[in-house]
Structure formats: structure tokens, C-alpha cells
Short mmCIF file of C-alpha atoms in Angstrom, two decimals:
data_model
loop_
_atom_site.label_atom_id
_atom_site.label_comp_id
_atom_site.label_asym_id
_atom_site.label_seq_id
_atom_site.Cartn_x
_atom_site.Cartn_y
_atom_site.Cartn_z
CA UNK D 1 -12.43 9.49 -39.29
CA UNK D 2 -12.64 8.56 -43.02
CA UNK D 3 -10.04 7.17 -45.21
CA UNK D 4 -10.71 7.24 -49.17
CA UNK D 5 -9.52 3.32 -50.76
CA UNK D 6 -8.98 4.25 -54.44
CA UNK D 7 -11.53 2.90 -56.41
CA UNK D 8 -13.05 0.36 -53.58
CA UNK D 9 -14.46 2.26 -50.66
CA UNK D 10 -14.55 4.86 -47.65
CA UNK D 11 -14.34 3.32 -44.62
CA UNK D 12 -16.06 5.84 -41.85
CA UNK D 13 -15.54 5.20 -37.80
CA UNK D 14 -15.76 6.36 -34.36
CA UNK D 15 -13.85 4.77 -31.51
CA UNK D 16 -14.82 5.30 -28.33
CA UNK D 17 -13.71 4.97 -24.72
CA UNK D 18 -15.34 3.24 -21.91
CA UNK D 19 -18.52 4.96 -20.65
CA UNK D 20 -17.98 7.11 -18.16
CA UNK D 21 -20.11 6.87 -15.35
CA UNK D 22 -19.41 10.13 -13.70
CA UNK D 23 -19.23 12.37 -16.56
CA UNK D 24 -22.25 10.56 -18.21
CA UNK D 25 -19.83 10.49 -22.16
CA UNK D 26 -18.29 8.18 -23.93
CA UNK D 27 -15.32 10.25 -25.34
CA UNK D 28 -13.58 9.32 -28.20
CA UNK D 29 -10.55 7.13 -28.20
CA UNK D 30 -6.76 9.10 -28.18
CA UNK D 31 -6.13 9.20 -31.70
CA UNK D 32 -2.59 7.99 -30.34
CA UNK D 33 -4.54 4.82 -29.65
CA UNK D 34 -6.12 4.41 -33.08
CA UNK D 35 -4.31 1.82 -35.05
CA UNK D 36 -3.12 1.40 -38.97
CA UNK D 37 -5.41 -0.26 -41.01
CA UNK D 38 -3.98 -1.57 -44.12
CA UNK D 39 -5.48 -2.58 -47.60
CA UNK D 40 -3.83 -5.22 -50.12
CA UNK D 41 -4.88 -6.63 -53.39
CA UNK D 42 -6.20 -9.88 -53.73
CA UNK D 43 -4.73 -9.71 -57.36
CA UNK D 44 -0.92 -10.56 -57.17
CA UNK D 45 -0.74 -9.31 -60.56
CA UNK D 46 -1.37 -5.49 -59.45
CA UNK D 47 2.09 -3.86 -59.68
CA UNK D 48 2.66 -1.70 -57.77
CA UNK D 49 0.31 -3.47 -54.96
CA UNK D 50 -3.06 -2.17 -53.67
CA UNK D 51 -2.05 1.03 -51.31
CA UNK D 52 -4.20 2.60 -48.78
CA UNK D 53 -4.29 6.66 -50.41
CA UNK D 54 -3.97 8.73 -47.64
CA UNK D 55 -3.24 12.37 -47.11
CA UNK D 56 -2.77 15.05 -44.44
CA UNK D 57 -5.22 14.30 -41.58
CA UNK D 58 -7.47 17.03 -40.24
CA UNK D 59 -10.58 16.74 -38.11
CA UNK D 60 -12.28 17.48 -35.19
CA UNK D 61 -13.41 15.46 -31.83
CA UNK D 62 -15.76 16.02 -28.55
CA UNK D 63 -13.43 17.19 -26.42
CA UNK D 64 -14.06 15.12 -22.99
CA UNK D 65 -12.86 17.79 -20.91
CA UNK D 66 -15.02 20.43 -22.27
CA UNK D 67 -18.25 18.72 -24.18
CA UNK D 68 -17.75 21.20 -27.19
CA UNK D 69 -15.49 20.42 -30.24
CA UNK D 70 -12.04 21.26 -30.19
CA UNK D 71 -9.42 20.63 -33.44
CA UNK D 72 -6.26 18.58 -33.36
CA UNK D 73 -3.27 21.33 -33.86
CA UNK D 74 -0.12 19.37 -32.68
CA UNK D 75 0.18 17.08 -35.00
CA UNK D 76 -0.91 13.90 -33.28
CA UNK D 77 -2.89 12.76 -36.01
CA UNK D 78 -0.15 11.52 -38.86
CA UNK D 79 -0.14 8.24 -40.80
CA UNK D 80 3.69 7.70 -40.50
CA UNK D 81 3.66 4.62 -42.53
CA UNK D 82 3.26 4.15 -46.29
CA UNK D 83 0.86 1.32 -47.54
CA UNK D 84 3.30 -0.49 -48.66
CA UNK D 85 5.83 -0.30 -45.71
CA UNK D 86 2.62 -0.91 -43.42
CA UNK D 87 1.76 -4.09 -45.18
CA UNK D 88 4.84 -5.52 -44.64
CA UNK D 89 5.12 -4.92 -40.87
CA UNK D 90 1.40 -6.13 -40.52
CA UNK D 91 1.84 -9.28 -41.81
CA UNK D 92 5.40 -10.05 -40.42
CA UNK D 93 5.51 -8.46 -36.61
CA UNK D 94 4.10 -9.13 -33.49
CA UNK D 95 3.66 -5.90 -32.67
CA UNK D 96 1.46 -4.69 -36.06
CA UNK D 97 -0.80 -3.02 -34.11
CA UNK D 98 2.12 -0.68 -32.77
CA UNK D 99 4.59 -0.22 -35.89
CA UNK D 100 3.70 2.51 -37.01
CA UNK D 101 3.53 4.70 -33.50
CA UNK D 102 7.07 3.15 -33.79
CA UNK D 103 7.81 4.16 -36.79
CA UNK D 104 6.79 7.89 -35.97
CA UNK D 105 9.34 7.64 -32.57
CA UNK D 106 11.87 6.78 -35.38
CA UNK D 107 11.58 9.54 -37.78
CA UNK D 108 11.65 12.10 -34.59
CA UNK D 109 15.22 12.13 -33.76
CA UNK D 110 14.55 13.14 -30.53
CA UNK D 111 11.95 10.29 -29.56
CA UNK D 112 14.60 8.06 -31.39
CA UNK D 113 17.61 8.79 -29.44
CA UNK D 114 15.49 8.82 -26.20
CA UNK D 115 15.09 4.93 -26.76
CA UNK D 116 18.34 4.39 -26.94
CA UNK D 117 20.22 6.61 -24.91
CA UNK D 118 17.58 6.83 -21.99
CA UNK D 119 14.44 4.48 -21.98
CA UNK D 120 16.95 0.68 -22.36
CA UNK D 121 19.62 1.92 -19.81
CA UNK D 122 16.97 2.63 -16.94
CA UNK D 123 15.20 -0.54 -17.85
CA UNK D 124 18.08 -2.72 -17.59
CA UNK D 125 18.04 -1.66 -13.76
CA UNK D 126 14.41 -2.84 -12.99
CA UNK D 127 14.26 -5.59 -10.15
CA UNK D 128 11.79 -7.52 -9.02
CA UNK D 129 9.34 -7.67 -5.72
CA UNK D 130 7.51 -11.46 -4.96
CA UNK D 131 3.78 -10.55 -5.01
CA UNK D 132 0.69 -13.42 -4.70
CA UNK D 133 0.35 -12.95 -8.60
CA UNK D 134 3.78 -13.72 -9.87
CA UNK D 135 6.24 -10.77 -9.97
CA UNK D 136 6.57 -6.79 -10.17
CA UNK D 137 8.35 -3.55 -10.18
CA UNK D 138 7.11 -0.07 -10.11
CA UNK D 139 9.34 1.83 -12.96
CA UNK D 140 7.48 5.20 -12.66
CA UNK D 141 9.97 7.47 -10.93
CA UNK D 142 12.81 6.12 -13.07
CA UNK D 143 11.19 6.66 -16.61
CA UNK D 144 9.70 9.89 -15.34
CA UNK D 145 13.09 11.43 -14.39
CA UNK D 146 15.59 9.50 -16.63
CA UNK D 147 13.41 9.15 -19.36
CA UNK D 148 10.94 12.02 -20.20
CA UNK D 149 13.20 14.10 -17.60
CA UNK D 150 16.18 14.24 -20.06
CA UNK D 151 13.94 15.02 -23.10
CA UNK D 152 13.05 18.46 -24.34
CA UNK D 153 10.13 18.71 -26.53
CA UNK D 154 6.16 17.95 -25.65
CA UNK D 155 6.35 16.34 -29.59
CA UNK D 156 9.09 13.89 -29.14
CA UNK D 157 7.68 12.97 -25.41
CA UNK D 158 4.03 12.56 -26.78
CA UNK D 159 5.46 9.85 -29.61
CA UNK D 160 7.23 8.15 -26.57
CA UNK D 161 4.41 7.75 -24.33
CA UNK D 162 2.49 6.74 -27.11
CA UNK D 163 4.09 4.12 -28.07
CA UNK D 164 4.57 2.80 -24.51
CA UNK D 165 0.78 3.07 -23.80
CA UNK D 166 0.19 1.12 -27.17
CA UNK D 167 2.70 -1.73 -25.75
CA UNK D 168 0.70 -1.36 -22.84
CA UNK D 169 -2.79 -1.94 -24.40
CA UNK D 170 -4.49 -5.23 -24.47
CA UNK D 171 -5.22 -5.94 -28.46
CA UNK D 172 -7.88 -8.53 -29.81
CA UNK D 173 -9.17 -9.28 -33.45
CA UNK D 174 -12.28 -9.87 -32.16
CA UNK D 175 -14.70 -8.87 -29.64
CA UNK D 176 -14.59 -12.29 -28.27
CA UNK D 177 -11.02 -13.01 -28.72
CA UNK D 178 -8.85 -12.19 -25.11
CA UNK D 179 -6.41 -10.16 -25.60
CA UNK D 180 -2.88 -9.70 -25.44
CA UNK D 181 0.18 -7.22 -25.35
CA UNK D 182 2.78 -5.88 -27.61
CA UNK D 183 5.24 -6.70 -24.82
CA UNK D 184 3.62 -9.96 -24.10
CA UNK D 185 4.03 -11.12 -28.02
CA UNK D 186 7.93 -10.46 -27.99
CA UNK D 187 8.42 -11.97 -24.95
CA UNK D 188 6.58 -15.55 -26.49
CA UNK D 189 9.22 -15.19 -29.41
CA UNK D 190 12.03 -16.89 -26.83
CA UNK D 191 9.62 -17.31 -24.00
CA UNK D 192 6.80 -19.18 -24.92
CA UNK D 193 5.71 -19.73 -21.35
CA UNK D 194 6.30 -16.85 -19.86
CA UNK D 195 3.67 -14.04 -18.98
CA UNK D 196 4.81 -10.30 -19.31
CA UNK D 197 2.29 -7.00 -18.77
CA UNK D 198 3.23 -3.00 -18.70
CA UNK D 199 0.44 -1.55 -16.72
CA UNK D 200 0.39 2.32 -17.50
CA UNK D 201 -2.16 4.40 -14.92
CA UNK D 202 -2.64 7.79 -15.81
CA UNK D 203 -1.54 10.69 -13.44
CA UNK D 204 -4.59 12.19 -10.99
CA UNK D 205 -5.51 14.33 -8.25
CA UNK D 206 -8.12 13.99 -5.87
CA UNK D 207 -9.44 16.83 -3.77
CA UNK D 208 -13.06 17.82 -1.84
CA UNK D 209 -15.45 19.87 -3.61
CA UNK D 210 -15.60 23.17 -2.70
CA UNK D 211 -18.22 24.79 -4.48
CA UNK D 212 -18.11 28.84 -4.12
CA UNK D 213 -14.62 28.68 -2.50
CA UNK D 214 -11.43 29.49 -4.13
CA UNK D 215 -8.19 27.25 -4.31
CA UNK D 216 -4.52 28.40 -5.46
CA UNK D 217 -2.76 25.73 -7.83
CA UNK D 218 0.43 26.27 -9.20
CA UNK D 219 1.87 25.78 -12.57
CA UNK D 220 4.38 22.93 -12.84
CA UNK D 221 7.85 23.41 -14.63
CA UNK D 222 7.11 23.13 -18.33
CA UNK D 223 4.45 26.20 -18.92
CA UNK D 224 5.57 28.09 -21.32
CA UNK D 225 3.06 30.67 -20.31
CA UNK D 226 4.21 31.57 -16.64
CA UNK D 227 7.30 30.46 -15.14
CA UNK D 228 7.14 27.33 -12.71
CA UNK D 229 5.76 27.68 -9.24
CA UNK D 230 3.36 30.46 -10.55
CA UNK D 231 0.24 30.65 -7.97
CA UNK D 232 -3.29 30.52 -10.28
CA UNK D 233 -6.37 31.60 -7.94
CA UNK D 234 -9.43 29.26 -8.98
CA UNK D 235 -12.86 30.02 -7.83
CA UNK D 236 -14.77 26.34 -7.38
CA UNK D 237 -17.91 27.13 -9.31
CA UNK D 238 -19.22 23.68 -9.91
CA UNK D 239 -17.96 23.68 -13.49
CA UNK D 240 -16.23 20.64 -14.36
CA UNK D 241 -15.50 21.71 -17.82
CA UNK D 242 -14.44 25.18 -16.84
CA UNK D 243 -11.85 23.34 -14.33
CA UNK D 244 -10.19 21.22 -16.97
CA UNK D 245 -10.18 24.02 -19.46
CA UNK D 246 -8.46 26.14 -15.99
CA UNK D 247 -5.94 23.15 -15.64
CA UNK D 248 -5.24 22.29 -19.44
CA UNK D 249 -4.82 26.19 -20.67
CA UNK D 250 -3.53 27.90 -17.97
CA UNK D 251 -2.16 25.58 -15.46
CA UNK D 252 -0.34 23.17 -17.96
CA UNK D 253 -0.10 25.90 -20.71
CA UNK D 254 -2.09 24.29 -23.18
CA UNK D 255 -2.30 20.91 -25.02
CA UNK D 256 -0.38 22.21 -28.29
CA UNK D 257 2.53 23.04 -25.49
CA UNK D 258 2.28 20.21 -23.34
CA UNK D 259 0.51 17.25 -25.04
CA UNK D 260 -1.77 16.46 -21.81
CA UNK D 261 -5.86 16.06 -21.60
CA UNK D 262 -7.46 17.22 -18.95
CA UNK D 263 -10.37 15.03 -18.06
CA UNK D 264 -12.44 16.21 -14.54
CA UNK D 265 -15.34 14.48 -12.83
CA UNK D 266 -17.08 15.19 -9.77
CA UNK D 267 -18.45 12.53 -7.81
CA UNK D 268 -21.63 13.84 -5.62
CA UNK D 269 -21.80 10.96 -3.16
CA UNK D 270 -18.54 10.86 -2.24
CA UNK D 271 -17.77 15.10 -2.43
CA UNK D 272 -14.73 14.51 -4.35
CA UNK D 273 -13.19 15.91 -7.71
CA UNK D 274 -11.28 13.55 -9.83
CA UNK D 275 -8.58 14.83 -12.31
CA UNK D 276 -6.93 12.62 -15.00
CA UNK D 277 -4.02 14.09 -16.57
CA UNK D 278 -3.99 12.11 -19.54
CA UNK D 279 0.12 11.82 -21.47
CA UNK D 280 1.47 14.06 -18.30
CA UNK D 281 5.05 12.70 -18.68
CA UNK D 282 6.29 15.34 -16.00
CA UNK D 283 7.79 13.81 -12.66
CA UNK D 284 5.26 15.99 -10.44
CA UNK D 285 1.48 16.55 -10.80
CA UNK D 286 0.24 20.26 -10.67
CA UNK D 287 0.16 21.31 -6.66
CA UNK D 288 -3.42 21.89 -5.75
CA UNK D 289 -3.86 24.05 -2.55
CA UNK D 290 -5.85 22.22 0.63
CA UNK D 291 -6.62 18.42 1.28
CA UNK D 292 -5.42 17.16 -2.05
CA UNK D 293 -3.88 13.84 -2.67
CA UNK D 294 -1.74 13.45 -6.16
CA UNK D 295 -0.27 10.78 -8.23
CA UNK D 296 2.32 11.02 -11.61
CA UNK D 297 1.96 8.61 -13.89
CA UNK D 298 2.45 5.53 -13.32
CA UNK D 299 4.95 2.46 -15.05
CA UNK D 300 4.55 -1.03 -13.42
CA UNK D 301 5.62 -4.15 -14.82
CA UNK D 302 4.96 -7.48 -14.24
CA UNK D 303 6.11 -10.84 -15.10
CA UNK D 304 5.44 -14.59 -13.84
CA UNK D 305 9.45 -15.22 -13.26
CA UNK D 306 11.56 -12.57 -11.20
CA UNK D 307 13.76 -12.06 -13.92
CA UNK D 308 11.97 -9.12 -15.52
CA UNK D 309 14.81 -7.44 -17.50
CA UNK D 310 15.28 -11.22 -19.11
CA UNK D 311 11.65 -11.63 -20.05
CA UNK D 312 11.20 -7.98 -21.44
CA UNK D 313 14.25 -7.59 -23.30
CA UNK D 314 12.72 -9.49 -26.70
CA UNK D 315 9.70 -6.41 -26.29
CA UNK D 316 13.09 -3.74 -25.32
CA UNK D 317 14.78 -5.07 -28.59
CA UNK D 318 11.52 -4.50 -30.96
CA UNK D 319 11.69 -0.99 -29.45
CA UNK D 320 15.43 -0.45 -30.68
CA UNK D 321 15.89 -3.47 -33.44
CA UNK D 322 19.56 -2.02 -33.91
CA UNK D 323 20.30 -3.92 -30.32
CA UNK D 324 19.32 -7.26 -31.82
CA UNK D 325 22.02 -6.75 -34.51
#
């Protein structure tokens, strides 16, 4: 992307994913995952201060799924910060790197209310289970159902799960530098020696190859191209970018509808077919015909004391400030 800096400089990248072995790409990064950058003045006598100008973002990216470019339509891609709001929660929060996927959660009312009236309550019931590395608790069925289950729109549930998946990811300033979590952060505020992690694993399914055979999947609940339970006949062609544009467009309804990537690798020595469903918020995984094995999304936390609610409610109260007042 490029961002024009009035009278300084334009500032062009690409961020990119982990090689993929299978696929032989490196896909771009989820523009979800890209955070703010923010420009100051040096000179405290600029009034108003330095601002970053920015506009209405447009573009296009590889698709992973397909190989060809596709444009972002849904609105993903939308500072939601000012440069002078941003500079402010940059240099005073712990969390800079996710305030302004926050922020964006905030001006959606539905994403907003979700927080609040959904998201806290079913993480206030989250045990614990005693494992050799400290503590755990597998939240995915819970924040599936009572979470994204109550909630409407793909817009409002695409802020959501962005902004968990950014409190999720592992941020460094450096290359060198270890990284840490949003949720990890809030939880040194009154915890200093405490250790906190949300793992979030994408949703899959697994199946043989079947090259030249046909399969029946069925749309899940949420199309709002055929109604839920809809057979789709697929003929196994050896296409992996046919199959996710199958699973994405027809089977899921499209990403503008639903907010999910389709990402599909087949793996020769093994004579399997990998799908990622990447953002599927949905409490079931599209039901693939024949020896397939499935997985939703999944939410695990982890902690080093068994009190998990205690350690991640500093983290829970950055996500709603209005409970820390």
C-alpha cells in the first residue's frame, strides 16, 4: 500500500505471510492484520501537529486462493483513526498496535454492543484445565454460539474477529525483539508476573484427493445465495484454485457476504486436501461429502495461574474501557 506524508514522503510496502510450502506463495498479510502507522512532528511548535493525510483506501492484492488479483469491496480496508487521535493512543496504550481495529468495533454499533452484551458475559464463565505448561481452556464453542451466534451482520462479525486475532498476534519492534500480546500487555498492568496467550487457529477441513470424482458439499446457514443445507455437486479436477473459488463463491456465498478466505492446498505425499477458512465465525464448517474430517475455529486461552478470568480481565477491560469506570 502507499500512504502520501504531506510534504515529507510516501512510504510504499508489502506484508507478507509465511511461505507456504504447499502452495509454493507467500500471500499477502490480511489487511485486518496491517497495523496504524503514525507520523508526528519533531517541531512542538507545529500547531495543529504533524498528521498522517490519508483518504479512502482502494487497492488490489494476489488473491491466495486464486493466484490472480482480486479487489477489496467490503470495506475491510479503512483507517478508522485520525492522526491525531492515533498519536495519542500510540504513545499512551499497551495495546497501540490494536487501537484502531478497536476503534473501528466502536464506531459499528453492532460490533460495539457485541462486546458488551455477548463477548465479557461468556468470558466471565471460562475455567481452567491443569496442563504440563501452566493452564488452559478451550473457549471456541462458547464465542462461536454466544458470541458471533447472536450477531447479524458479516461487517460487524469481521471487526470482531479482527480485533480478537490482533489481541491474539505476537507483536515485536524489531525483527530480533520476542514478541508479545495485546492480552499479555494488560494483564502486566496488575500482573506483572503473570503469563497470558489467546491462541486463535483458523477453521479447516481435511479430505482425500479425489481427482476426476465428484463430491456433494453443502452450504452452511449464512448464504445468502441458496438457503442452508443446499447440496453443491463438485467435480475434483485437480484445481486448487477452482476449489476455493467453488467454496468461497458458491458454498459460503461470497467474501463481500460472508467475510471468509478460502485458502486450499493439496499435499501429494500424503493424498490429502487442506482447506483454511480464514474469519469463518460460523459454529459449523461447510459439510463435505465422504471421509472428511472438520474443525470451526478455534479460541484457547492460556495462562500460568488457573485463575484465567482474573488474569484476562485487565485485556477484557481494554476491550470495553466503560467496565473500568
Amino acid at each position: 500500500m502507499s500512504t502520501q506524508l504531506s510534504q515529507s514522503a510516501t512510504v510504499t510496502m508489502k506484508l507478507y505471510e509465511v511461505y507456504d510450502v504447499d502452495s509454493e506463495s507467500q500471500p499477502l498479510v490480511n489487511p485486518n492484520w496491517i497495523p496504524n502507522f503514525v507520523v508526528t512532528s519533531d517541531d512542538v511548535s507545529v500547531v495543529p501537529p504533524a498528521e498522517v493525510i490519508y483518504g479512502a483506501v482502494s487497492g488490489e492484492v494476489p488473491s491466495s486462493s486464486s493466484g490472480s488479483w482480486g479487489s477489496s469491496t467490503n470495506g475491510n480496508w479503512a483507517w478508522s483513526a485520525s492522526g491525531s487521535d492515533a498519536a495519542g493512543a500510540f504513545s499512551g496504550d499497551a495495546c497501540a498496535r490494536c487501537a484502531d481495529l478497536r476503534q473501528a468495533c466502536f464506531d459499528d454499533m453492532e460490533c460495539q454492543s457485541a462486546i458488551g452484551d455477548y463477548l465479557l458475559p461468556t468470558l466471565e464463565t471460562m475455567s481452567s484445565w491443569d496442563t504440563p505448561d501452566g493452564f488452559s481452556y478451550d473457549m471456541s464453542s462458547r464465542i462461536l454460539s454466544n458470541v458471533f451466534g447472536q450477531m447479524q451482520s458479516s461487517g460487524p462479525k469481521g471487526k470482531l474477529f479482527a480485533l480478537l486475532t490482533c489481541s491474539a498476534t505476537e507483536w515485536a519492534s524489531t525483527a530480533s525483539q520476542e514478541g508479545v500480546f495485546c492480552a499479555q500487555l494488560q494483564a502486566h498492568t496488575e500482573y506483572p508476573d503473570v503469563n497470558v496467550s489467546l491462541e486463535i487457529i483458523p477453521a479447516f477441513s481435511v479430505f482425500p484427493i479425489s481427482q476426476g470424482q465428484g463430491r456433494t458439499i453443502n452450504t452452511p446457514p449464512g448464504n445468502l445465495l441458496y438457503p442452508a443445507g443446499t447440496p453443491m455437486y463438485y467435480t475434483d479436477n485437480g484445481n486448487a484454485a477452482e476449489l476455493a473459488d467453488f467454496l468461497e463463491n458458491q458454498i459460503l456465498g461470497g467474501y463481500d457476504n460472508s467475510g471468509v478466505r478460502v485458502k486450499v492446498s493439496a499435499d501429494l505425499n500424503s493424498g490429502m486436501c487442506n482447506i483454511i477458512y480464514d474469519g469463518l465465525t460460523a459454529p459449523s464448517t461447510p459439510y463435505i461429502e465422504g471421509e472428511a474430517s472438520s474443525s470451526t475455529t478455534q479460541f484457547k486461552f492460556f495462562g500460568s495461574t488457573p485463575d484465567l478470568v482474573g488474569i484476562f480481565r485487565p485485556w477484557m477491560q481494554w476491550l470495553d474501557p466503560t467496565l473500568s469506570k
